[in-house]
Amino acid sequence: MFVKRLSVLKDILPDLFTANKTTCFINPQDLTDLDYFSNKNTVVLTDDIRLYSPLSGAGYNCKSDVNFLADVSIVLLPKSKELARELILLGSKIAKKGYVVIDGDKNDGIVSIIKELQKQISFDVNLSKAHGKIAVYKTASGNLPSTWHPNKFNKINNEFVTLAGVFSSDHVDPGSKLLRDQLPENLNGSGADFGAGWGFLTKFLENLELVDNIFAIDTSKRALECAVKNCDTSKVEFVWDDVQQWRAPKPLDFVVMNPPFHSNGKLDIELGEGFIISAAKNLLRNGKLYMVSNRHLPYENILCRYFGNSKEIGGDNRFKIILAEKPLAVSRKKP
């Protein structure tokens, strides 16, 4: 949808993306979002390694922090309003003498964000197209709302810090809590928290006496920044990587996970299946996988392909806790 809105914008402001202008693309949602942007004069700002790595490989200058300027900032708004405001602040900072383009689907809250901005600034373009909106303003046209703040940490239970936009940023996820309550106190050796997020399960694991070390792996650098603050021992190695691609330095004794099952707002069961396959590849022959999932998600088939034994060991009407043992030789199993 962004590409359709962009094509209309180019007709209205043809000089906005000329070859001599540098562009900062903030928070792309898909690799195809960059199809019409040259890798020579485009900086991509993303904390998602699934976009960062392939775009870097394609020659784009990818960054996960802000230490540069550009003529134009393009901000694709996330569903989180707090994060959307933060990204617009970054866009204005980066293009402080230029233009900011903001784009988003109406279902993700862009209409209310634009209403907030219209009280402070004037837009050169503000149009609706393809179930969303795209708008452009000069950074010199006004000041952003004084109530907007960048990189504001939230507090959960006076124990954890989180940031807007990370999974379960304002509460402990109930599925993760159920899994924590089912994990045995005698877990030992080397393990991993797949999709560690802001570190709820990692913190529990690091406090187990017999656990030697934990790899906390997540695709979001922003989430891992929180996990670093929430975990305080030398047992944990924080890894910014895609769980589905990651390989442990040596086989693990255990893996815990609360795998995601949405991609760009749509149900994607293959994500969770990829987590399970990666666990099988990274575990010792007698290693164990402990996972939680929504009760309706059919992970049993993939578990049977990659583990000798799997069973439900707890849960409630919403979630099921699964223990999988005896990872099978992956090379013999077709995905």
CSV table of C-alpha atoms in Angstrom, one decimal:
chain,number,residue,atom,x,y,z
A,1,MET,CA,0.0,0.0,0.0
A,2,PHE,CA,2.9,2.4,0.7
A,3,VAL,CA,4.2,2.0,-2.8
A,4,LYS,CA,0.8,3.0,-4.2
A,5,ARG,CA,0.7,6.1,-2.0
A,6,LEU,CA,4.3,6.9,-2.9
A,7,SER,CA,3.6,6.9,-6.6
A,8,VAL,CA,0.9,9.5,-6.1
A,9,LEU,CA,3.2,11.6,-3.9
A,10,LYS,CA,5.9,11.6,-6.6
A,11,ASP,CA,3.4,13.0,-9.1
A,12,ILE,CA,2.5,15.8,-6.7
A,13,LEU,CA,6.1,16.6,-5.5
A,14,PRO,CA,8.4,15.4,-8.3
A,15,ASP,CA,11.4,17.2,-6.9
A,16,LEU,CA,11.2,15.5,-3.5
A,17,PHE,CA,13.3,12.5,-4.4
A,18,THR,CA,15.8,13.8,-6.9
A,19,ALA,CA,19.1,12.1,-7.3
A,20,ASN,CA,21.0,14.8,-5.5
A,21,LYS,CA,19.0,14.5,-2.3
A,22,THR,CA,19.8,12.0,0.5
A,23,THR,CA,16.9,10.1,2.0
A,24,CYS,CA,16.5,8.4,5.4
A,25,PHE,CA,14.0,5.6,5.3
A,26,ILE,CA,12.7,4.9,8.9
A,27,ASN,CA,11.0,1.7,9.9
A,28,PRO,CA,10.5,-0.1,6.6
A,29,GLN,CA,8.0,-3.0,6.9
A,30,ASP,CA,9.1,-5.1,4.0
A,31,LEU,CA,12.1,-5.4,1.7
A,32,THR,CA,10.0,-4.2,-1.2
A,33,ASP,CA,9.5,-0.8,0.5
A,34,LEU,CA,12.9,0.2,-0.8
A,35,ASP,CA,12.4,-0.9,-4.4
A,36,TYR,CA,12.2,2.6,-5.7
A,37,PHE,CA,15.1,4.1,-3.7
A,38,SER,CA,18.7,4.1,-4.8
A,39,ASN,CA,21.1,2.4,-2.4
A,40,LYS,CA,23.7,5.1,-3.1
A,41,ASN,CA,21.8,8.0,-1.4
A,42,THR,CA,19.5,6.2,1.0
A,43,VAL,CA,20.1,5.5,4.7
A,44,VAL,CA,17.8,2.9,6.3
A,45,LEU,CA,17.0,3.2,10.0
A,46,THR,CA,15.7,-0.1,11.4
A,47,ASP,CA,16.2,-2.2,14.5
A,48,ASP,CA,14.9,-5.4,12.8
A,49,ILE,CA,17.7,-7.7,11.8
A,50,ARG,CA,15.5,-9.4,9.3
A,51,LEU,CA,15.5,-6.2,7.3
A,52,TYR,CA,18.9,-4.8,8.4
A,53,SER,CA,20.9,-7.7,7.1
A,54,PRO,CA,19.4,-8.2,3.6
A,55,LEU,CA,19.2,-4.5,2.9
A,56,SER,CA,22.9,-4.1,4.0
A,57,GLY,CA,23.7,-6.9,1.6
A,58,ALA,CA,21.9,-5.1,-1.2
A,59,GLY,CA,24.2,-2.1,-0.6
A,60,TYR,CA,22.0,0.2,1.5
A,61,ASN,CA,23.6,2.1,4.3
A,62,CYS,CA,21.7,0.6,7.3
A,63,LYS,CA,21.8,2.0,10.8
A,64,SER,CA,20.1,1.2,14.1
A,65,ASP,CA,20.9,4.5,15.7
A,66,VAL,CA,20.9,8.2,14.7
A,67,ASN,CA,24.1,10.0,14.0
A,68,PHE,CA,23.6,11.5,10.6
A,69,LEU,CA,21.5,14.0,8.6
A,70,ALA,CA,19.4,13.7,5.4
A,71,ASP,CA,17.4,15.9,3.1
A,72,VAL,CA,14.3,13.8,3.4
A,73,SER,CA,13.0,11.5,6.1
A,74,ILE,CA,10.4,8.8,5.3
A,75,VAL,CA,8.7,7.4,8.3
A,76,LEU,CA,6.5,4.3,8.0
A,77,LEU,CA,4.3,4.4,11.1
A,78,PRO,CA,3.9,1.4,13.3
A,79,LYS,CA,0.7,0.5,15.2
A,80,SER,CA,2.2,1.7,18.5
A,81,LYS,CA,1.3,5.4,18.7
A,82,GLU,CA,4.0,6.1,21.3
A,83,LEU,CA,6.6,4.6,18.9
A,84,ALA,CA,5.1,6.4,15.9
A,85,ARG,CA,5.6,9.7,17.7
A,86,GLU,CA,9.1,8.8,18.6
A,87,LEU,CA,10.0,7.9,15.0
A,88,ILE,CA,8.5,11.2,13.7
A,89,LEU,CA,10.7,13.0,16.2
A,90,LEU,CA,13.7,11.2,14.8
A,91,GLY,CA,12.6,12.0,11.2
A,92,SER,CA,12.5,15.7,12.0
A,93,LYS,CA,15.8,15.5,13.7
A,94,ILE,CA,17.5,13.8,10.8
A,95,ALA,CA,15.9,16.1,8.2
A,96,LYS,CA,16.1,19.2,10.2
A,97,LYS,CA,16.5,21.5,7.2
A,98,GLY,CA,14.4,19.4,4.8
A,99,TYR,CA,11.1,17.4,4.5
A,100,VAL,CA,9.5,14.6,6.5
A,101,VAL,CA,7.1,12.1,4.8
A,102,ILE,CA,4.9,10.1,7.1
A,103,ASP,CA,2.9,7.1,5.8
A,104,GLY,CA,0.6,4.5,7.3
A,105,ASP,CA,-2.5,2.5,7.0
A,106,LYS,CA,-5.7,3.9,8.6
A,107,ASN,CA,-6.1,0.9,10.7
A,108,ASP,CA,-2.7,1.6,12.3
A,109,GLY,CA,-3.7,5.0,13.7
A,110,ILE,CA,-2.2,7.5,11.2
A,111,VAL,CA,-5.3,9.6,11.1
A,112,SER,CA,-5.1,10.5,14.8
A,113,ILE,CA,-1.4,11.1,14.5
A,114,ILE,CA,-1.9,13.6,11.7
A,115,LYS,CA,-4.7,15.3,13.7
A,116,GLU,CA,-2.2,15.8,16.5
A,117,LEU,CA,0.4,17.2,14.1
A,118,GLN,CA,-2.0,19.6,12.4
A,119,LYS,CA,-2.3,21.5,15.6
A,120,GLN,CA,1.4,22.4,15.4
A,121,ILE,CA,2.5,22.3,11.8
A,122,SER,CA,1.2,22.8,8.3
A,123,PHE,CA,1.4,20.0,5.7
A,124,ASP,CA,2.5,20.5,2.1
A,125,VAL,CA,0.7,17.3,1.2
A,126,ASN,CA,-1.9,15.3,3.1
A,127,LEU,CA,-3.7,12.7,1.0
A,128,SER,CA,-5.6,9.5,1.4
A,129,LYS,CA,-4.9,6.5,-0.8
A,130,ALA,CA,-5.0,2.7,-0.7
A,131,HIS,CA,-6.6,2.4,2.8
A,132,GLY,CA,-4.0,4.8,4.3
A,133,LYS,CA,-2.6,8.3,4.3
A,134,ILE,CA,0.7,9.9,3.3
A,135,ALA,CA,1.6,13.4,4.4
A,136,VAL,CA,4.6,15.7,3.9
A,137,TYR,CA,5.8,18.7,6.0
A,138,LYS,CA,8.9,20.9,6.1
A,139,THR,CA,10.7,20.7,9.4
A,140,ALA,CA,10.8,24.5,9.4
A,141,SER,CA,7.0,24.7,9.2
A,142,GLY,CA,6.4,24.4,13.0
A,143,ASN,CA,7.3,22.5,16.2
A,144,LEU,CA,6.3,19.0,17.0
A,145,PRO,CA,4.1,18.6,20.1
A,146,SER,CA,6.0,19.3,23.3
A,147,THR,CA,4.4,16.2,24.9
A,148,TRP,CA,6.2,13.9,22.5
A,149,HIS,CA,9.3,12.3,23.9
A,150,PRO,CA,12.0,10.0,22.3
A,151,ASN,CA,13.2,6.7,23.8
A,152,LYS,CA,11.0,6.8,26.9
A,153,PHE,CA,11.4,3.7,29.0
A,154,ASN,CA,8.2,2.2,30.6
A,155,LYS,CA,8.2,0.4,34.0
A,156,ILE,CA,6.4,-2.9,34.6
A,157,ASN,CA,5.8,-4.0,38.1
A,158,ASN,CA,8.6,-1.8,39.3
A,159,GLU,CA,10.9,-4.5,38.1
A,160,PHE,CA,11.3,-4.4,34.3
A,161,VAL,CA,11.8,-1.6,31.8
A,162,THR,CA,10.5,-1.7,28.3
A,163,LEU,CA,10.2,0.6,25.3
A,164,ALA,CA,7.2,1.4,23.1
A,165,GLY,CA,6.8,-0.9,20.1
A,166,VAL,CA,8.4,-4.0,21.6
A,167,PHE,CA,6.2,-7.0,22.2
A,168,SER,CA,4.1,-6.7,25.4
A,169,SER,CA,5.6,-3.3,26.3
A,170,ASP,CA,3.1,-2.5,29.0
A,171,HIS,CA,2.6,-5.8,30.8
A,172,VAL,CA,4.1,-9.2,31.4
A,173,ASP,CA,2.7,-11.5,28.6
A,174,PRO,CA,0.4,-14.1,30.2
A,175,GLY,CA,1.7,-16.9,28.0
A,176,SER,CA,5.3,-16.1,29.0
A,177,LYS,CA,4.3,-16.0,32.7
A,178,LEU,CA,2.6,-19.5,32.4
A,179,LEU,CA,5.8,-20.9,30.8
A,180,ARG,CA,8.0,-19.4,33.5
A,181,ASP,CA,5.8,-21.1,36.1
A,182,GLN,CA,6.2,-24.5,34.4
A,183,LEU,CA,10.0,-24.3,33.9
A,184,PRO,CA,11.8,-26.7,36.3
A,185,GLU,CA,14.1,-25.1,38.9
A,186,ASN,CA,16.8,-27.7,38.1
A,187,LEU,CA,17.4,-26.6,34.5
A,188,ASN,CA,21.1,-26.8,34.0
A,189,GLY,CA,23.9,-26.2,31.5
A,190,SER,CA,23.8,-23.9,28.5
A,191,GLY,CA,20.5,-22.7,27.1
A,192,ALA,CA,18.8,-20.1,24.9
A,193,ASP,CA,15.7,-17.9,25.1
A,194,PHE,CA,14.4,-17.7,21.5
A,195,GLY,CA,12.6,-14.4,20.9
A,196,ALA,CA,13.8,-13.1,24.2
A,197,GLY,CA,12.1,-9.7,23.8
A,198,TRP,CA,12.7,-7.4,26.8
A,199,GLY,CA,14.0,-10.3,28.9
A,200,PHE,CA,11.2,-11.7,31.1
A,201,LEU,CA,12.1,-15.3,30.7
A,202,THR,CA,15.9,-14.6,30.4
A,203,LYS,CA,15.9,-13.0,33.8
A,204,PHE,CA,14.2,-16.1,35.3
A,205,LEU,CA,16.8,-18.4,33.7
A,206,GLU,CA,19.8,-16.4,34.7
A,207,ASN,CA,18.8,-16.7,38.4
A,208,LEU,CA,18.7,-20.6,38.2
A,209,GLU,CA,21.8,-21.9,40.1
A,210,LEU,CA,22.6,-24.7,37.7
A,211,VAL,CA,22.3,-22.7,34.5
A,212,ASP,CA,25.8,-21.8,33.2
A,213,ASN,CA,24.9,-19.4,30.4
A,214,ILE,CA,22.0,-18.2,28.3
A,215,PHE,CA,21.8,-16.8,24.8
A,216,ALA,CA,19.0,-14.2,24.6
A,217,ILE,CA,18.2,-13.9,20.9
A,218,ASP,CA,15.8,-11.5,19.2
A,219,THR,CA,15.4,-9.7,15.9
A,220,SER,CA,14.7,-6.4,17.6
A,221,LYS,CA,17.7,-4.5,18.8
A,222,ARG,CA,15.3,-2.2,20.7
A,223,ALA,CA,13.9,-5.1,22.7
A,224,LEU,CA,17.4,-6.3,23.5
A,225,GLU,CA,18.3,-2.9,24.8
A,226,CYS,CA,15.6,-3.4,27.4
A,227,ALA,CA,16.7,-7.0,28.1
A,228,VAL,CA,20.2,-5.7,28.9
A,229,LYS,CA,18.8,-3.4,31.5
A,230,ASN,CA,16.5,-6.1,32.9
A,231,CYS,CA,19.2,-8.8,33.3
A,232,ASP,CA,22.2,-8.3,35.5
A,233,THR,CA,24.5,-11.2,35.5
A,234,SER,CA,27.4,-12.3,33.3
A,235,LYS,CA,25.6,-15.5,32.3
A,236,VAL,CA,23.7,-13.9,29.5
A,237,GLU,CA,24.9,-13.2,25.9
A,238,PHE,CA,22.5,-10.9,24.0
A,239,VAL,CA,22.3,-11.8,20.3
A,240,TRP,CA,20.7,-9.5,17.7
A,241,ASP,CA,19.8,-12.2,15.1
A,242,ASP,CA,17.0,-14.1,13.5
A,243,VAL,CA,16.3,-17.2,15.6
A,244,GLN,CA,15.5,-19.1,12.4
A,245,GLN,CA,19.1,-18.5,11.1
A,246,TRP,CA,21.1,-18.5,14.3
A,247,ARG,CA,23.4,-21.4,15.2
A,248,ALA,CA,24.8,-21.9,18.7
A,249,PRO,CA,28.6,-22.1,19.2
A,250,LYS,CA,27.9,-25.6,20.5
A,251,PRO,CA,24.7,-27.7,21.0
A,252,LEU,CA,22.5,-26.5,23.8
A,253,ASP,CA,21.0,-28.3,26.8
A,254,PHE,CA,17.7,-26.5,26.6
A,255,VAL,CA,15.7,-23.9,24.7
A,256,VAL,CA,12.7,-21.9,26.0
A,257,MET,CA,10.4,-19.9,23.7
A,258,ASN,CA,7.2,-18.0,23.2
A,259,PRO,CA,7.3,-17.9,19.4
A,260,PRO,CA,5.6,-15.1,17.4
A,261,PHE,CA,2.9,-16.0,15.0
A,262,HIS,CA,2.1,-12.8,13.3
A,263,SER,CA,3.9,-11.1,10.4
A,264,ASN,CA,2.9,-7.6,9.4
A,265,GLY,CA,-0.3,-8.0,11.3
A,266,LYS,CA,-1.3,-11.3,9.6
A,267,LEU,CA,-1.3,-14.8,11.1
A,268,ASP,CA,1.9,-16.6,10.1
A,269,ILE,CA,2.2,-20.1,11.6
A,270,GLU,CA,5.5,-20.6,9.7
A,271,LEU,CA,7.2,-18.2,12.1
A,272,GLY,CA,6.6,-20.5,15.1
A,273,GLU,CA,7.4,-23.5,13.0
A,274,GLY,CA,10.8,-21.9,12.1
A,275,PHE,CA,11.5,-21.4,15.8
A,276,ILE,CA,10.8,-25.1,16.5
A,277,ILE,CA,13.0,-26.3,13.7
A,278,SER,CA,15.8,-24.0,14.9
A,279,ALA,CA,15.5,-25.4,18.4
A,280,ALA,CA,15.9,-29.0,17.0
A,281,LYS,CA,19.0,-27.9,15.1
A,282,ASN,CA,20.6,-26.3,18.1
A,283,LEU,CA,19.9,-28.8,20.9
A,284,LEU,CA,21.9,-31.7,22.1
A,285,ARG,CA,20.5,-35.2,21.5
A,286,ASN,CA,19.2,-35.2,25.1
A,287,GLY,CA,18.3,-31.5,25.0
A,288,LYS,CA,14.8,-30.2,25.8
A,289,LEU,CA,12.5,-27.5,24.3
A,290,TYR,CA,10.0,-25.8,26.6
A,291,MET,CA,7.5,-23.6,24.7
A,292,VAL,CA,4.2,-21.8,25.1
A,293,SER,CA,1.7,-21.2,22.4
A,294,ASN,CA,-1.9,-20.2,21.9
A,295,ARG,CA,-4.0,-23.2,22.3
A,296,HIS,CA,-5.5,-23.0,18.7
A,297,LEU,CA,-2.1,-23.0,17.0
A,298,PRO,CA,-1.3,-26.4,15.4
A,299,TYR,CA,2.4,-26.9,16.2
A,300,GLU,CA,2.0,-30.6,16.9
A,301,ASN,CA,2.7,-31.8,13.4
A,302,ILE,CA,6.0,-29.9,13.1
A,303,LEU,CA,7.0,-31.0,16.6
A,304,CYS,CA,6.5,-34.7,15.6
A,305,ARG,CA,8.8,-34.2,12.6
A,306,TYR,CA,11.6,-32.7,14.6
A,307,PHE,CA,11.4,-34.3,18.0
A,308,GLY,CA,11.1,-37.9,19.2
A,309,ASN,CA,8.7,-36.9,22.0
A,310,SER,CA,6.5,-34.0,22.7
A,311,LYS,CA,3.7,-33.5,25.2
A,312,GLU,CA,1.6,-30.8,26.9
A,313,ILE,CA,2.7,-30.2,30.4
A,314,GLY,CA,0.5,-27.3,31.5
A,315,GLY,CA,-1.5,-24.3,30.4
A,316,ASP,CA,-5.0,-23.0,30.6
A,317,ASN,CA,-7.9,-22.3,28.2
A,318,ARG,CA,-5.9,-19.9,26.2
A,319,PHE,CA,-2.3,-21.3,26.2
A,320,LYS,CA,-0.6,-24.7,26.2
A,321,ILE,CA,2.9,-25.4,27.6
A,322,ILE,CA,4.8,-28.0,25.6
A,323,LEU,CA,7.9,-30.0,26.4
A,324,ALA,CA,9.7,-31.5,23.4
A,325,GLU,CA,12.6,-34.0,23.8
A,326,LYS,CA,14.9,-36.1,21.6
A,327,PRO,CA,15.6,-33.7,18.7
A,328,LEU,CA,15.8,-35.8,15.5
A,329,ALA,CA,18.5,-35.6,12.9
A,330,VAL,CA,17.3,-32.6,11.0
A,331,SER,CA,19.1,-33.6,7.8
A,332,ARG,CA,16.8,-36.6,7.5
A,333,LYS,CA,13.6,-34.5,7.9
A,334,LYS,CA,12.0,-32.4,5.2
A,335,PRO,CA,10.6,-29.1,6.5
